[in-house]
């Protein structure tokens, strides 16, 4: 069987900030790098101005297998983007030492998608970005929560590796928004390293998945009559 040209990987960026400032800039910057350097296809979802209802643990999604009872912007826009993507970048501002409420709501509401199809996110790859007004304000705790979410949903979490990136893209905004994080050279280095790992891992997973599917397909060569 002749190999077809590999399709570009598809990356979804999610900003869990209620503002278009540091987190919005960072997620968009990561997607821009992914497009320009790695040829990725990208899509984006921002929490700003969106209706995001909390999960109320009503179990509608479990009973009906029809998605979430809430018909808001997560249901209308985000679920399809999540399914479309091979890899996710979730970015959050640090509030009270951890995730924003918007980021947590998005993650909680994924229960409805998984209830409908338990393997829907299987082997998708994910990374985290966190920015805070203080250099040490909870960024790593916020990223850990994002990586834990990936593990729970059978995704593959990636960090940037030892010596500078560790869990993911970690930024100090100095409460100066996009200007502050863009000036954080160590933060930008951690972002680039983590994004490189995200892309490499996604490419490996897609190649392996494609090979397995190819091997499982029935032979296309017809058997000779009488054999």
Short mmCIF file of C-alpha atoms in Angstrom, two decimals:
data_model
loop_
_atom_site.label_atom_id
_atom_site.label_comp_id
_atom_site.label_asym_id
_atom_site.label_seq_id
_atom_site.Cartn_x
_atom_site.Cartn_y
_atom_site.Cartn_z
CA UNK A 1 0.00 0.00 0.00
CA UNK A 2 1.42 3.39 -0.97
CA UNK A 3 1.91 5.85 1.86
CA UNK A 4 -0.05 9.08 1.58
CA UNK A 5 1.40 12.45 2.54
CA UNK A 6 1.03 13.13 6.26
CA UNK A 7 -1.72 15.59 7.07
CA UNK A 8 -0.89 18.62 9.25
CA UNK A 9 -1.58 18.17 12.93
CA UNK A 10 -4.57 20.07 14.29
CA UNK A 11 -4.13 22.12 17.44
CA UNK A 12 -6.83 23.79 19.53
CA UNK A 13 -5.93 26.70 21.76
CA UNK A 14 -8.20 27.49 24.72
CA UNK A 15 -7.89 30.68 26.76
CA UNK A 16 -9.52 30.34 30.16
CA UNK A 17 -9.33 34.06 30.87
CA UNK A 18 -12.31 36.43 31.04
CA UNK A 19 -10.09 39.10 29.43
CA UNK A 20 -8.13 39.49 26.19
CA UNK A 21 -4.81 40.17 27.85
CA UNK A 22 -1.86 37.98 28.91
CA UNK A 23 -3.44 34.52 28.58
CA UNK A 24 -5.15 35.38 25.31
CA UNK A 25 -1.84 36.67 23.92
CA UNK A 26 0.08 33.56 25.01
CA UNK A 27 -2.34 31.01 23.59
CA UNK A 28 -2.56 32.91 20.31
CA UNK A 29 1.24 33.21 20.21
CA UNK A 30 1.58 29.44 20.71
CA UNK A 31 -0.85 28.81 17.85
CA UNK A 32 0.99 31.29 15.64
CA UNK A 33 4.30 29.48 16.25
CA UNK A 34 2.59 26.13 15.61
CA UNK A 35 1.33 27.38 12.25
CA UNK A 36 4.49 29.16 11.10
CA UNK A 37 7.15 26.77 12.37
CA UNK A 38 5.39 23.41 12.29
CA UNK A 39 2.72 23.86 9.63
CA UNK A 40 -0.11 23.00 12.01
CA UNK A 41 -3.78 23.75 11.44
CA UNK A 42 -5.17 25.66 14.41
CA UNK A 43 -8.39 26.82 16.01
CA UNK A 44 -9.06 28.99 19.03
CA UNK A 45 -11.60 29.44 21.80
CA UNK A 46 -11.58 32.36 24.22
CA UNK A 47 -13.63 32.49 27.40
CA UNK A 48 -14.00 36.25 27.13
CA UNK A 49 -17.62 37.26 26.77
CA UNK A 50 -18.81 33.66 26.57
CA UNK A 51 -21.65 32.03 28.47
CA UNK A 52 -20.06 29.18 30.43
CA UNK A 53 -22.40 27.39 32.79
CA UNK A 54 -21.01 25.40 35.70
CA UNK A 55 -21.37 21.63 35.74
CA UNK A 56 -24.19 20.93 38.21
CA UNK A 57 -23.64 17.16 38.36
CA UNK A 58 -27.21 16.50 37.21
CA UNK A 59 -26.08 13.34 35.38
CA UNK A 60 -28.12 14.26 32.30
CA UNK A 61 -25.07 13.38 30.18
CA UNK A 62 -24.71 9.99 31.87
CA UNK A 63 -28.40 9.06 31.57
CA UNK A 64 -29.02 10.23 28.01
CA UNK A 65 -25.61 10.01 26.32
CA UNK A 66 -26.70 13.11 24.41
CA UNK A 67 -24.18 15.66 25.64
CA UNK A 68 -24.70 18.37 28.25
CA UNK A 69 -27.97 19.71 29.59
CA UNK A 70 -26.55 23.25 29.32
CA UNK A 71 -26.95 24.85 25.90
CA UNK A 72 -24.31 27.53 26.17
CA UNK A 73 -21.15 28.52 24.29
CA UNK A 74 -19.27 25.41 25.45
CA UNK A 75 -21.93 23.19 23.87
CA UNK A 76 -22.38 25.38 20.80
CA UNK A 77 -18.72 26.08 19.99
CA UNK A 78 -16.13 24.27 22.05
CA UNK A 79 -17.10 20.59 22.04
CA UNK A 80 -16.76 20.25 18.26
CA UNK A 81 -13.38 22.02 18.33
CA UNK A 82 -12.14 19.65 21.03
CA UNK A 83 -13.14 16.60 19.00
CA UNK A 84 -11.60 18.07 15.82
CA UNK A 85 -8.19 18.71 17.35
CA UNK A 86 -5.29 16.26 17.66
CA UNK A 87 -3.76 18.36 20.43
CA UNK A 88 -4.86 21.02 22.90
CA UNK A 89 -3.22 24.02 24.50
CA UNK A 90 -5.09 25.20 27.60
CA UNK A 91 -3.99 28.53 28.99
CA UNK A 92 -5.11 30.00 32.30
CA UNK A 93 -4.42 33.08 34.37
CA UNK A 94 -3.56 32.30 37.98
CA UNK A 95 -6.33 33.27 40.41
CA UNK A 96 -5.84 32.61 44.13
CA UNK A 97 -2.88 30.35 43.40
CA UNK A 98 -4.58 28.10 40.84
CA UNK A 99 -6.85 27.93 37.77
CA UNK A 100 -9.36 30.56 36.78
CA UNK A 101 -13.03 29.68 37.28
CA UNK A 102 -13.50 29.78 33.50
CA UNK A 103 -10.77 27.20 32.90
CA UNK A 104 -12.13 24.90 35.59
CA UNK A 105 -15.65 25.18 34.19
CA UNK A 106 -14.47 24.19 30.71
CA UNK A 107 -12.65 21.16 32.07
CA UNK A 108 -15.58 20.10 34.28
CA UNK A 109 -18.00 20.31 31.37
CA UNK A 110 -15.95 17.84 29.30
CA UNK A 111 -17.65 15.12 31.33
CA UNK A 112 -20.62 15.39 28.98
CA UNK A 113 -18.52 14.64 25.89
CA UNK A 114 -16.81 11.68 27.52
CA UNK A 115 -20.14 10.32 28.78
CA UNK A 116 -21.34 10.20 25.17
CA UNK A 117 -18.12 8.56 23.93
CA UNK A 118 -15.66 7.40 26.63
CA UNK A 119 -12.75 7.25 24.14
CA UNK A 120 -13.44 10.57 22.44
CA UNK A 121 -10.24 12.20 23.75
CA UNK A 122 -8.10 9.06 23.78
CA UNK A 123 -4.46 9.80 22.83
CA UNK A 124 -5.01 13.45 22.06
CA UNK A 125 -1.99 15.39 23.33
CA UNK A 126 -2.19 18.36 25.69
CA UNK A 127 -0.04 21.09 27.22
CA UNK A 128 -0.67 23.89 29.68
CA UNK A 129 0.21 27.56 29.96
CA UNK A 130 -0.21 29.65 33.11
CA UNK A 131 0.55 33.30 33.78
CA UNK A 132 0.44 35.27 37.00
CA UNK A 133 1.15 38.73 38.35
CA UNK A 134 3.81 37.31 40.65
CA UNK A 135 6.80 35.25 39.52
CA UNK A 136 5.82 32.46 41.94
CA UNK A 137 2.06 32.76 42.31
CA UNK A 138 0.66 29.32 41.55
CA UNK A 139 1.58 28.86 37.90
CA UNK A 140 2.88 25.32 38.35
CA UNK A 141 -0.13 24.32 40.46
CA UNK A 142 -2.43 25.62 37.75
CA UNK A 143 -0.56 23.68 35.05
CA UNK A 144 -0.59 20.54 37.20
CA UNK A 145 -4.39 20.75 37.36
CA UNK A 146 -4.51 20.99 33.56
CA UNK A 147 -2.16 18.02 33.13
CA UNK A 148 -4.20 15.99 35.64
CA UNK A 149 -7.29 16.72 33.56
CA UNK A 150 -5.56 15.33 30.48
CA UNK A 151 -4.59 12.14 32.32
CA UNK A 152 -8.12 11.58 33.61
CA UNK A 153 -9.52 11.89 30.08
CA UNK A 154 -6.97 9.45 28.60
CA UNK A 155 -5.05 12.18 26.83
CA UNK A 156 -1.26 12.43 26.75
CA UNK A 157 0.09 15.36 28.80
CA UNK A 158 3.40 16.95 27.88
CA UNK A 159 5.73 19.38 29.60
CA UNK A 160 8.82 21.10 28.32
CA UNK A 161 11.37 18.87 30.02
CA UNK A 162 14.04 19.52 32.62
CA UNK A 163 16.13 22.67 32.96
CA UNK A 164 13.77 25.52 32.33
CA UNK A 165 10.39 24.36 31.07
CA UNK A 166 9.40 21.48 33.36
CA UNK A 167 5.57 21.31 33.49
CA UNK A 168 4.75 23.77 30.74
CA UNK A 169 4.70 27.41 29.72
CA UNK A 170 5.08 29.44 32.91
CA UNK A 171 4.88 33.24 32.81
CA UNK A 172 5.28 36.30 35.01
CA UNK A 173 3.10 39.10 33.68
CA UNK A 174 3.99 41.67 36.37
CA UNK A 175 0.33 42.66 35.98
CA UNK A 176 1.18 44.27 32.64
CA UNK A 177 -0.91 41.97 30.46
CA UNK A 178 0.40 40.96 27.04
CA UNK A 179 3.28 43.39 27.31
CA UNK A 180 4.42 41.79 30.57
CA UNK A 181 4.41 38.19 29.35
CA UNK A 182 5.96 39.05 25.99
CA UNK A 183 8.92 40.54 27.90
CA UNK A 184 9.35 37.39 30.01
CA UNK A 185 12.17 35.72 28.04
CA UNK A 186 12.27 32.66 30.33
CA UNK A 187 8.55 32.24 29.98
CA UNK A 188 8.75 32.42 26.19
CA UNK A 189 11.53 29.85 26.22
CA UNK A 190 9.37 27.51 28.32
CA UNK A 191 6.49 28.01 25.89
CA UNK A 192 8.58 27.17 22.82
CA UNK A 193 10.09 24.10 24.43
CA UNK A 194 6.73 22.77 25.55
CA UNK A 195 5.12 23.49 22.20
CA UNK A 196 7.93 21.61 20.42
CA UNK A 197 7.27 18.61 22.65
CA UNK A 198 3.53 18.87 21.97
CA UNK A 199 4.07 18.86 18.22
CA UNK A 200 6.61 16.03 18.26
CA UNK A 201 4.44 13.84 20.47
CA UNK A 202 1.35 14.49 18.37
CA UNK A 203 3.20 13.61 15.19
CA UNK A 204 4.39 10.33 16.73
CA UNK A 205 0.88 9.44 17.91
CA UNK A 206 -0.70 10.26 14.53
CA UNK A 207 1.91 8.24 12.67
CA UNK A 208 1.47 5.24 14.98
CA UNK A 209 -2.33 5.46 14.77
CA UNK A 210 -2.21 5.66 10.98
CA UNK A 211 0.07 2.61 10.82
CA UNK A 212 -2.19 0.57 13.09
CA UNK A 213 -5.27 1.47 11.03
CA UNK A 214 -3.45 0.55 7.86
CA UNK A 215 -2.45 -2.83 9.24
CA UNK A 216 -5.99 -3.55 10.37
CA UNK A 217 -7.47 -2.90 6.93
CA UNK A 218 -8.29 -6.01 4.88
CA UNK A 219 -5.95 -6.78 2.03
CA UNK A 220 -6.84 -4.93 -1.16
CA UNK A 221 -5.35 -7.65 -3.38
CA UNK A 222 -8.13 -10.06 -4.53
CA UNK A 223 -7.43 -13.74 -4.13
CA UNK A 224 -7.08 -15.77 -7.29
CA UNK A 225 -10.02 -18.03 -8.08
CA UNK A 226 -9.64 -21.51 -6.69
CA UNK A 227 -7.01 -20.53 -4.12
#
